[in-house]
mmCIF file of C-alpha atoms in Angstrom:
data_model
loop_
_atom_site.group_PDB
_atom_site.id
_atom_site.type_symbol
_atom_site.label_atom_id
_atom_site.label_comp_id
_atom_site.label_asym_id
_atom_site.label_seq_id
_atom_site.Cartn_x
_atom_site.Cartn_y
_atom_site.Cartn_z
ATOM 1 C CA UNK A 1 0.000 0.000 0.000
ATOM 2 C CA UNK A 2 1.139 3.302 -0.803
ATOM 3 C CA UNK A 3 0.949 6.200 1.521
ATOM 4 C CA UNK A 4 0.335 10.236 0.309
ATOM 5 C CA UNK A 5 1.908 13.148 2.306
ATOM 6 C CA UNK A 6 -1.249 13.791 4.777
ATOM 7 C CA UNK A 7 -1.666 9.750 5.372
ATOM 8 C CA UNK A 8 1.972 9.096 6.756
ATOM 9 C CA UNK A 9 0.261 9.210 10.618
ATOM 10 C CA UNK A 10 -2.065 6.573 9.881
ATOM 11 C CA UNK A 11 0.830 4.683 8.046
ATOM 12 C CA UNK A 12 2.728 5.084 11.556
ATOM 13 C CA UNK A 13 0.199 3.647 13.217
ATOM 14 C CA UNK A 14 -0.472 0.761 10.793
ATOM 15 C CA UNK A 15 3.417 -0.307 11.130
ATOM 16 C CA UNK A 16 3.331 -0.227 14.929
ATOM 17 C CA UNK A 17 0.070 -1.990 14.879
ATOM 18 C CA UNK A 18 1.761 -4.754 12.615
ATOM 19 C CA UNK A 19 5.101 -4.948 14.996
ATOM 20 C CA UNK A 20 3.381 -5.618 17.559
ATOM 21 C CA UNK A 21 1.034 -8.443 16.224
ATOM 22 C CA UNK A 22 4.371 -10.155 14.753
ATOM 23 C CA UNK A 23 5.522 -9.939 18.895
ATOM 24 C CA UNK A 24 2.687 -11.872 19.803
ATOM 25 C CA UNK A 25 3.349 -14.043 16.996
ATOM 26 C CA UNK A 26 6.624 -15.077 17.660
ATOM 27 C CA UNK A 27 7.183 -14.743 21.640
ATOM 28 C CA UNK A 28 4.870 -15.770 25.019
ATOM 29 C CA UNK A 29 4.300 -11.888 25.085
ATOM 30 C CA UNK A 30 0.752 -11.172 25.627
ATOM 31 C CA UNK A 31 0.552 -7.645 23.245
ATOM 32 C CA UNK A 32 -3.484 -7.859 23.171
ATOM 33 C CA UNK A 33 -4.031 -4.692 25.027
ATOM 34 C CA UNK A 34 -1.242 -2.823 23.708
ATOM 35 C CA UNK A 35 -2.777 -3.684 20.227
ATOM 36 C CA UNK A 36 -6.053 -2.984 21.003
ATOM 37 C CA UNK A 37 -4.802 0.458 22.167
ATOM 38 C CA UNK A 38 -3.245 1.345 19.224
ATOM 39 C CA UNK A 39 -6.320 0.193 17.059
ATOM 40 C CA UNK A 40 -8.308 2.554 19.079
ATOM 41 C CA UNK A 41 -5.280 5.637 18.552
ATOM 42 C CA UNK A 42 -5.564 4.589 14.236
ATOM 43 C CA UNK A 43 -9.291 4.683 14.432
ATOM 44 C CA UNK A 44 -8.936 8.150 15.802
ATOM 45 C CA UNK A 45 -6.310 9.035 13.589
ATOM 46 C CA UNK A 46 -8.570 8.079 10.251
ATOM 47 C CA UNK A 47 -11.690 9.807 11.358
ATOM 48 C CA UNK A 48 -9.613 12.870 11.946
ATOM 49 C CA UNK A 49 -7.680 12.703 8.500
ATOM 50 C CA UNK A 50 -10.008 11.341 6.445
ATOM 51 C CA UNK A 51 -13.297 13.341 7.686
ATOM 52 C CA UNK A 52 -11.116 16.844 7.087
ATOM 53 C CA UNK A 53 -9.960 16.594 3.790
ATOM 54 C CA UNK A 54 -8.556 19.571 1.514
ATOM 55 C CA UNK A 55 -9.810 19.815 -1.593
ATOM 56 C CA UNK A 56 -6.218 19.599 -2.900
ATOM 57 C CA UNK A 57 -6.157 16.422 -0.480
ATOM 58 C CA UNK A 58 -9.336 15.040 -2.045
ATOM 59 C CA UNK A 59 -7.262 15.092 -5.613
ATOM 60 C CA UNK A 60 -4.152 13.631 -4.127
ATOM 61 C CA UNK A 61 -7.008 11.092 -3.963
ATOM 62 C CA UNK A 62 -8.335 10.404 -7.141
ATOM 63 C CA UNK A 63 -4.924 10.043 -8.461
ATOM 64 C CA UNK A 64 -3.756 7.650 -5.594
ATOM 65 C CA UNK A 65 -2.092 4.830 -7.213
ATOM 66 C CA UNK A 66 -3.623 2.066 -5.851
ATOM 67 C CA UNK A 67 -7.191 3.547 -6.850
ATOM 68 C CA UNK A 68 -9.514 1.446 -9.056
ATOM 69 C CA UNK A 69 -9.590 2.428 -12.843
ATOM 70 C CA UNK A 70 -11.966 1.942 -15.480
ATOM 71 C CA UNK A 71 -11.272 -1.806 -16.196
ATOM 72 C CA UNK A 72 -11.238 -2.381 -12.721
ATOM 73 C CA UNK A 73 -14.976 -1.642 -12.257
ATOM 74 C CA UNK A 74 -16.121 -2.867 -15.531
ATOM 75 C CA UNK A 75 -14.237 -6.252 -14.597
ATOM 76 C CA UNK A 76 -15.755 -6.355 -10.978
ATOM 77 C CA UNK A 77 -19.096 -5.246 -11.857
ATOM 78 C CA UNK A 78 -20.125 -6.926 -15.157
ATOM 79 C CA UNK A 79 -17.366 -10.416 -14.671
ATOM 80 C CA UNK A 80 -17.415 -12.677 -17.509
ATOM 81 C CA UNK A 81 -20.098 -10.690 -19.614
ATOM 82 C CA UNK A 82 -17.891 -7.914 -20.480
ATOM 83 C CA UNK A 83 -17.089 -7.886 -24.289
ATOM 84 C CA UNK A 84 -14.461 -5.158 -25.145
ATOM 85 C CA UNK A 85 -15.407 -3.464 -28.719
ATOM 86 C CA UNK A 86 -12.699 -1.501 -30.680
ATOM 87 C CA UNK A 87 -11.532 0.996 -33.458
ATOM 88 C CA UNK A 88 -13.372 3.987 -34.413
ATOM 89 C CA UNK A 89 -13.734 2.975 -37.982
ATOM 90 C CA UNK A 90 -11.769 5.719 -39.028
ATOM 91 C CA UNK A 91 -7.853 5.910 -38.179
ATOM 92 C CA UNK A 92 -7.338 3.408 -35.014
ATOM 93 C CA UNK A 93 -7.845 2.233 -32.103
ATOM 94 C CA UNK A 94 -7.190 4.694 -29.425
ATOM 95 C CA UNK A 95 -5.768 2.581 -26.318
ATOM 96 C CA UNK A 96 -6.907 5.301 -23.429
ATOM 97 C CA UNK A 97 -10.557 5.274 -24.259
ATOM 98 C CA UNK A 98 -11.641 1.820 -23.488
ATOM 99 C CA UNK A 99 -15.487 0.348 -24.123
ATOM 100 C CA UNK A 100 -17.684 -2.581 -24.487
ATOM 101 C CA UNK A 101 -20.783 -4.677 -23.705
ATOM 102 C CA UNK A 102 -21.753 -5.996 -20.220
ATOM 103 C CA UNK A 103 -24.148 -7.273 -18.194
ATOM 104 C CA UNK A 104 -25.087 -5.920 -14.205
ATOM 105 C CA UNK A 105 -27.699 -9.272 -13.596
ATOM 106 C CA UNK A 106 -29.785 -9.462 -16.920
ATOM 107 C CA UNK A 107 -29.418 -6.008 -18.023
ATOM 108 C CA UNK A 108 -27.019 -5.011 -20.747
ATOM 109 C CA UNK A 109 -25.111 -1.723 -20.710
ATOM 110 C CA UNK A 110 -23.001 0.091 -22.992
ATOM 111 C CA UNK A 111 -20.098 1.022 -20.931
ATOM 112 C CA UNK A 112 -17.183 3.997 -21.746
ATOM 113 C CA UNK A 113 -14.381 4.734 -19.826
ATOM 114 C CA UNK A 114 -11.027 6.767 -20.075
ATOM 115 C CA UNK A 115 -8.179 3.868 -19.042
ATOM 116 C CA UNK A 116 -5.089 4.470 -17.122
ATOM 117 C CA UNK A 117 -2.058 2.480 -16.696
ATOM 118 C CA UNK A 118 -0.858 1.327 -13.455
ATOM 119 C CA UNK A 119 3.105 1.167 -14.363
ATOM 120 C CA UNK A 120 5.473 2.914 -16.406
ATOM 121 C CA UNK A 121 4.581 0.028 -19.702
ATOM 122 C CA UNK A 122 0.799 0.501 -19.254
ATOM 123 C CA UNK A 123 0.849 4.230 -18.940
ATOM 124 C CA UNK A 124 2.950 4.703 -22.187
ATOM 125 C CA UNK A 125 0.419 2.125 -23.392
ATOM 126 C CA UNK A 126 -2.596 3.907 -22.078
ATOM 127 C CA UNK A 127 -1.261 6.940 -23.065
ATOM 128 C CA UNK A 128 -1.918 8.526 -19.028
ATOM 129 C CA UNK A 129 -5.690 8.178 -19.884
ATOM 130 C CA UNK A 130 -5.226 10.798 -22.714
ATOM 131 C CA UNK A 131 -7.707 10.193 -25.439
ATOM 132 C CA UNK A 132 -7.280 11.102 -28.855
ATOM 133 C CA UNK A 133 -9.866 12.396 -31.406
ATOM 134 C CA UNK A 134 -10.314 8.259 -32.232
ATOM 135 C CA UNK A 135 -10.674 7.647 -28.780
ATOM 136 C CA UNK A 136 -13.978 10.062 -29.078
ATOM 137 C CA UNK A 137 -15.118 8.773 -32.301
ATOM 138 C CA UNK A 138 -14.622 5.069 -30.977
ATOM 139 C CA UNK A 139 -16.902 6.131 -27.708
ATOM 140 C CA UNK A 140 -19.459 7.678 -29.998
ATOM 141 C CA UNK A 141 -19.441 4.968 -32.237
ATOM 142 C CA UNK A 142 -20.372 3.093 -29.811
ATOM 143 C CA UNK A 143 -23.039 5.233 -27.930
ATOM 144 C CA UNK A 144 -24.532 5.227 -31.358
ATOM 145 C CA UNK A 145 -24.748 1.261 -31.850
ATOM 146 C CA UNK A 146 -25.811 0.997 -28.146
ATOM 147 C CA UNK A 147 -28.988 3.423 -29.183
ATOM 148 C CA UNK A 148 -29.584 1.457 -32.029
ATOM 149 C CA UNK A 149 -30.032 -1.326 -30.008
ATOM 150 C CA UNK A 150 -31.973 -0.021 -27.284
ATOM 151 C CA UNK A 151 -28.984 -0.183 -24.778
ATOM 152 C CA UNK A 152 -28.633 2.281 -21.686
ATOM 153 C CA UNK A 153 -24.810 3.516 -22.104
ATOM 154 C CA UNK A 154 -22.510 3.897 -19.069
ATOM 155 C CA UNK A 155 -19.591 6.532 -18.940
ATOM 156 C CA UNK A 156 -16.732 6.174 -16.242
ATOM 157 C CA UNK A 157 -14.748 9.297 -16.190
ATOM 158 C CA UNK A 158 -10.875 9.367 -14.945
ATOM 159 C CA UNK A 159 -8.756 11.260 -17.135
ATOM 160 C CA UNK A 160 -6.270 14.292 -16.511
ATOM 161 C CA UNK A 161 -7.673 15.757 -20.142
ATOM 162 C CA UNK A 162 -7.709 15.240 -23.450
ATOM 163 C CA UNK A 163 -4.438 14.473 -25.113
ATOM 164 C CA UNK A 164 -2.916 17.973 -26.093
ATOM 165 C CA UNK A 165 -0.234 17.287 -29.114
ATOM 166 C CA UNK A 166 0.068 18.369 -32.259
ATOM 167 C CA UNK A 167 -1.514 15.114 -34.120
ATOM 168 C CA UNK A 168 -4.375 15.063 -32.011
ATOM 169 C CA UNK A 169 -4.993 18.840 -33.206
ATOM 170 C CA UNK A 170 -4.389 17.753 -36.299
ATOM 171 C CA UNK A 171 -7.148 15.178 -36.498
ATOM 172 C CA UNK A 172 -9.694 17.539 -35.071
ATOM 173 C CA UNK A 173 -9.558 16.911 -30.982
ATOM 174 C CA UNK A 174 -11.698 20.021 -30.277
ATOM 175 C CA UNK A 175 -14.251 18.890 -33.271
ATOM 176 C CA UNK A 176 -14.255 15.165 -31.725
ATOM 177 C CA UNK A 177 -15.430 16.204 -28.380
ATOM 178 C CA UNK A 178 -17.574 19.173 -29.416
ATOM 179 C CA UNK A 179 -19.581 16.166 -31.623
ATOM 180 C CA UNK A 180 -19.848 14.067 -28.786
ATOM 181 C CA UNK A 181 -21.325 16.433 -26.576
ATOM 182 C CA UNK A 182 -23.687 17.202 -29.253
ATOM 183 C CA UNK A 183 -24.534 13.663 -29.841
ATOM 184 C CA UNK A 184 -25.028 12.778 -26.021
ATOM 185 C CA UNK A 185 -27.426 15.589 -25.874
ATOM 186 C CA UNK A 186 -30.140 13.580 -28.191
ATOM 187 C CA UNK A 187 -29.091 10.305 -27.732
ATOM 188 C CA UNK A 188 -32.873 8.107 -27.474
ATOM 189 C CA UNK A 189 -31.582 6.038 -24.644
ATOM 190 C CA UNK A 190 -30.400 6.458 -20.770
ATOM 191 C CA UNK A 191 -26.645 7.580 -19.770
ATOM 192 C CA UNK A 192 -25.507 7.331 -16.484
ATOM 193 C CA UNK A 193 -22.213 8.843 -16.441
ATOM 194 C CA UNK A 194 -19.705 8.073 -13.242
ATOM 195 C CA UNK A 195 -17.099 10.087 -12.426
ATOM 196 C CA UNK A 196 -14.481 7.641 -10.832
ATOM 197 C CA UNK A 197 -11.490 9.589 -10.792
ATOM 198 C CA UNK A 198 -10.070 12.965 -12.465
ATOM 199 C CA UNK A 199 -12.522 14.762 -14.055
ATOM 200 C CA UNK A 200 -10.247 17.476 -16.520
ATOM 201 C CA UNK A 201 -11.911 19.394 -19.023
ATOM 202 C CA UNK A 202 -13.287 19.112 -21.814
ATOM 203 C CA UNK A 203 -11.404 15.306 -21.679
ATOM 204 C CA UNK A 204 -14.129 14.224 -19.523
ATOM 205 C CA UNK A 205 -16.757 16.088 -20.867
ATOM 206 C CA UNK A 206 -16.569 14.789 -24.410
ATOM 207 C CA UNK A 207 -18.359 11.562 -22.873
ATOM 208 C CA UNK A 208 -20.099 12.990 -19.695
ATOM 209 C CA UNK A 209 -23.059 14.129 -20.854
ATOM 210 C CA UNK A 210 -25.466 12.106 -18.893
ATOM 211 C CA UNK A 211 -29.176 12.086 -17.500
ATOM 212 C CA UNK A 212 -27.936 11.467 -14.007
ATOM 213 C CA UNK A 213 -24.540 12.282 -13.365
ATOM 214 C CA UNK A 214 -22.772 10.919 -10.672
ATOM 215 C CA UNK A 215 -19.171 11.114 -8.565
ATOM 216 C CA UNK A 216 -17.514 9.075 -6.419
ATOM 217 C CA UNK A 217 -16.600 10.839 -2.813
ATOM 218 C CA UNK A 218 -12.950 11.509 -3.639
ATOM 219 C CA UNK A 219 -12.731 12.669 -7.204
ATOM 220 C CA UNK A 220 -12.851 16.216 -8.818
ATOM 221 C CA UNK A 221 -14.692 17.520 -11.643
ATOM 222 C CA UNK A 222 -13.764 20.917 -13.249
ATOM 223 C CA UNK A 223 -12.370 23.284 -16.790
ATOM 224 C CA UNK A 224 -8.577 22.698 -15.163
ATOM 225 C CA UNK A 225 -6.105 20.568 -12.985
ATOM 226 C CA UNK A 226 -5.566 22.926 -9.759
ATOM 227 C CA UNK A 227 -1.773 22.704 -10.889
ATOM 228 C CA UNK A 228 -2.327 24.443 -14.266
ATOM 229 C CA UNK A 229 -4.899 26.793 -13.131
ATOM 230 C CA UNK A 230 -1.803 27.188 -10.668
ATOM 231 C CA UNK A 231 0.928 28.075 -13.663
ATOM 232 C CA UNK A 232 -1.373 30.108 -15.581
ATOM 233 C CA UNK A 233 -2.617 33.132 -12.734
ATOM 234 C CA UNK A 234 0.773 32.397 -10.509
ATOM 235 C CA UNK A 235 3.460 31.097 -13.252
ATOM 236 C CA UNK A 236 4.008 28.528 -10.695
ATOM 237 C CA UNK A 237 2.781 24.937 -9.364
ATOM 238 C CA UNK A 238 3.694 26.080 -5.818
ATOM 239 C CA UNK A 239 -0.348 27.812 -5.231
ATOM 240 C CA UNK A 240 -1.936 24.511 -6.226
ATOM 241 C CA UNK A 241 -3.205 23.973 -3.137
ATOM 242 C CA UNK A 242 -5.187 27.585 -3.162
ATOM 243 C CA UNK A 243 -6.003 26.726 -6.679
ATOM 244 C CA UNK A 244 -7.860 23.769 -6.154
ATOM 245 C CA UNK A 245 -10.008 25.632 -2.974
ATOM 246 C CA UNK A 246 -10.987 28.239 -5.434
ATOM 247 C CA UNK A 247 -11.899 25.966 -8.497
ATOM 248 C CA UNK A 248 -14.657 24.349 -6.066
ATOM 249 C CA UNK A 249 -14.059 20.785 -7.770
ATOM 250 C CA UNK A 250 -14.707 18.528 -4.987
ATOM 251 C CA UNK A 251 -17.615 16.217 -5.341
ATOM 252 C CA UNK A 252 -19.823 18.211 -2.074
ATOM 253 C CA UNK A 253 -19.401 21.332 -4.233
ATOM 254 C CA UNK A 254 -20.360 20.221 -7.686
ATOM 255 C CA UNK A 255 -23.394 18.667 -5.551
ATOM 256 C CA UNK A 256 -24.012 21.912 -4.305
ATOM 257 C CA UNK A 257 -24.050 24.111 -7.300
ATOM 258 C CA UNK A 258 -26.381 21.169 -8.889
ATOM 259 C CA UNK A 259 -23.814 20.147 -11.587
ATOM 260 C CA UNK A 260 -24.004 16.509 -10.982
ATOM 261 C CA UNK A 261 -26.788 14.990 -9.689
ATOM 262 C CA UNK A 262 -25.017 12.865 -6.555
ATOM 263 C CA UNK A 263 -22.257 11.273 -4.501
ATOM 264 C CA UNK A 264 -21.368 7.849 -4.169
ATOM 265 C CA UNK A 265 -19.834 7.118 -0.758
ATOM 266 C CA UNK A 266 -16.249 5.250 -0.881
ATOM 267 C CA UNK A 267 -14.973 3.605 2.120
ATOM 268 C CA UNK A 268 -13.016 5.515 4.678
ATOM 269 C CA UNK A 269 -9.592 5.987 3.672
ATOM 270 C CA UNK A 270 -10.727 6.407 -0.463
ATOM 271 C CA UNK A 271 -11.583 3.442 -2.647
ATOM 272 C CA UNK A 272 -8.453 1.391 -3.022
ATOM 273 C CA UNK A 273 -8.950 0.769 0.787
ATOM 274 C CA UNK A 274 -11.990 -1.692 -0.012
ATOM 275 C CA UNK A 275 -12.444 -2.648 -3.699
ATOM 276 C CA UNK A 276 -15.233 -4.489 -3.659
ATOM 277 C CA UNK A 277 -16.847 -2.348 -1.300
ATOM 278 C CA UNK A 278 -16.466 0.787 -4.124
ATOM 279 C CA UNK A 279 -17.559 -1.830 -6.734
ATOM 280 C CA UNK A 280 -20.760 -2.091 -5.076
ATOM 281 C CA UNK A 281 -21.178 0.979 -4.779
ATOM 282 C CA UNK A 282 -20.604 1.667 -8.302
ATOM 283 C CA UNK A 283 -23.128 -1.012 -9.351
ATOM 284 C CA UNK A 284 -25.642 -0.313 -7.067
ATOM 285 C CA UNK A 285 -25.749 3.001 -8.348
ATOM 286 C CA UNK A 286 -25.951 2.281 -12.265
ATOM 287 C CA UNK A 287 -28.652 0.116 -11.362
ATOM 288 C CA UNK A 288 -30.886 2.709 -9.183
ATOM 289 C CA UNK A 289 -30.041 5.412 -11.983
ATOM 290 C CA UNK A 290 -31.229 2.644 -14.795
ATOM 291 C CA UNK A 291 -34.432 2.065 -12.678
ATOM 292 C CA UNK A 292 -35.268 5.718 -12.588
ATOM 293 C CA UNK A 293 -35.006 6.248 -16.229
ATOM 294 C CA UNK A 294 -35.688 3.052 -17.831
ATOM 295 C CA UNK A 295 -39.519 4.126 -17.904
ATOM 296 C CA UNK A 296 -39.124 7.526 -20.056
ATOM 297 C CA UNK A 297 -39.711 7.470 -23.267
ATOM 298 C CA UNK A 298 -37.086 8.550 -25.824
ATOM 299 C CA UNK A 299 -38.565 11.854 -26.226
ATOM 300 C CA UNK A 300 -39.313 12.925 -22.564
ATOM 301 C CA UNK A 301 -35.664 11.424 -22.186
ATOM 302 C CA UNK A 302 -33.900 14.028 -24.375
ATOM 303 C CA UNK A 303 -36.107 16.668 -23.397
ATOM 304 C CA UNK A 304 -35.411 16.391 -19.648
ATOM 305 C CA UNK A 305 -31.705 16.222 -19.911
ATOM 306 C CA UNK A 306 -31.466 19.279 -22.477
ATOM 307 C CA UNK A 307 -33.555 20.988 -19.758
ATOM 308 C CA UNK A 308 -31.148 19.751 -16.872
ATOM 309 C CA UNK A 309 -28.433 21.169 -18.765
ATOM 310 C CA UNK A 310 -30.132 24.529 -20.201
ATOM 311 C CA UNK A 311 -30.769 24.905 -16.075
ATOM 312 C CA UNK A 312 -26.904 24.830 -15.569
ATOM 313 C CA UNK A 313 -25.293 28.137 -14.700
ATOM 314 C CA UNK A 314 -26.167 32.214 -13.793
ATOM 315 C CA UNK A 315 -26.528 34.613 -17.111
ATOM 316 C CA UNK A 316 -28.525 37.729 -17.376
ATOM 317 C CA UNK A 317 -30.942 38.440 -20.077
#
């Protein structure tokens, strides 16, 4: 397990908590109390850390290593069922923008997700989650077949933007997600999108256009990283921290301003401290959103989420 700056108490406490139970282990040494004392001093020591969280600490977070990524919920939630679909018909097969067919009990979903790598191979591989214009067209492709087929479509955002070179300009990266934001408006069936870990730009946006739009407790959601924001009004990375306050990007104030529609709890410590516990969670959550839309026709369907979205925001006539 890996530790960030702000955890390294708990991390003390975890190693002393593991000394002693490898002293009761190997001697006659009754340590029972002493260990049940310093479970008592690390329950503390969570509640405090983990119930006061920074936003800046909140996107320490969502980029923790160990954190779950696409693949990893797609794999717990749907098991054997999943069928990965590829290529965007067009130019290639865009590795960081991953999607597919699944099943959560007898219900098929389309599901689309940015992928990250979890070592140096993968993330060359993955490109850091980076989509490029085919990564776009391959999700829209897809969102397309999926209404064509009657199929809800599930988005699971976790990217730190769109890729930013020179090729992906050159094959039209602002026109790919511009389309796809278009597209999602009017799509005929339900989208549930899931924000599982970054949520940068117009990266995410050019597949989170959803009905009911949902993020996990620890992930952010806004136009910039707190770090660039950072380099663009300071010329420096050293304000990120006041940066990522101001942007308001934390789940509890998205909630607030009524840009997404609501949280999904992770277990205390963030979600790589109980997988299957934030795979639940995830699932559960598709499912309740399905079971709330599945009844609307396609019409009321687009019309309510153009209205949701026409409701976004202040302006003066």
């Amino acid at each position: 397990m890996e530790y960030l700056e702000f955890e390294l108490p708990i991390k003390e406490l975890e190693d002393q908590l593991q000394k002693c139970k490898v002293i009761g282990e190997e001697s006659e040494v009754d340590v029972t109390e002493t260990c049940a004392q310093i479970e008592k001093k690390l329950a503390v020591a969570q509640k405090d850390i983990y119930k006061n969280l920074t936003p800046w600490q909140r996107v320490q977070l969502s980029r923790h290593p160990n954190r779950p990524y696409t693949l990893d919920h797609i794999r717990a939630i749907c098991g054997d069922s999943f069928l990965e679909l590829h290529g965007d018909r067009s130019f290639k097969d865009d590795k960081a923008m991953i999607g597919g067919l699944g099943k959560i009990g007898s219900q098929s979903f389309m599901f689309i997700g940015q992928q990250k790598g979890f070592n140096t191979k993968t993330r060359q591989y993955r490109n850091f989650g980076m989509a490029n214009p085919e990564g776009y067209r391959k999700a829209l492709r897809l969102m397309k077949s999926a209404e064509k087929f009657g199929i809800p479509v599930v988005t699971l955002l976790d990217t730190p933007g769109a890729y930013p070179g020179l090729e992906a300009e050159e094959r039209g990266q602002g026109e790919a997600i511009a389309r796809n934001i278009l597209e999602m408006t009017r799509l005929k069936v339900p989208v549930i999108t899931i924000v599982i870990g970054e949520g940068a730009s117009g990266g995410a946006l050019g597949i989170g256009v959803g009905d009911k739009v949902l993020m996990l407790e620890n992930t952010w959601y806004s136009v910039i990283s707190p770090e660039s924001c950072s380099s663009i009004l300071w010329r420096s990375w050293e304000y990120k921290e006041q940066a990522a306050e101001a942007l308001k990007l934390t789940a509890s104030d998205m909630k607030k301003f009524k840009l997404v529609d609501g949280i999904i709890k992770e277990p205390l410590g963030g979600a790589h401290r109980d997988r299957e516990k934030t795979f639940k969670a995830v699932s559960d959550a598709i499912v309740k959103s399905y079971q709330e839309l599945k009844n609307l026709s396609p019409k009321d369907l687009v019309a309510q989420r153009m209205e949701k979205y026409a409701q976004m925001g202040v302006y003066k006539g």
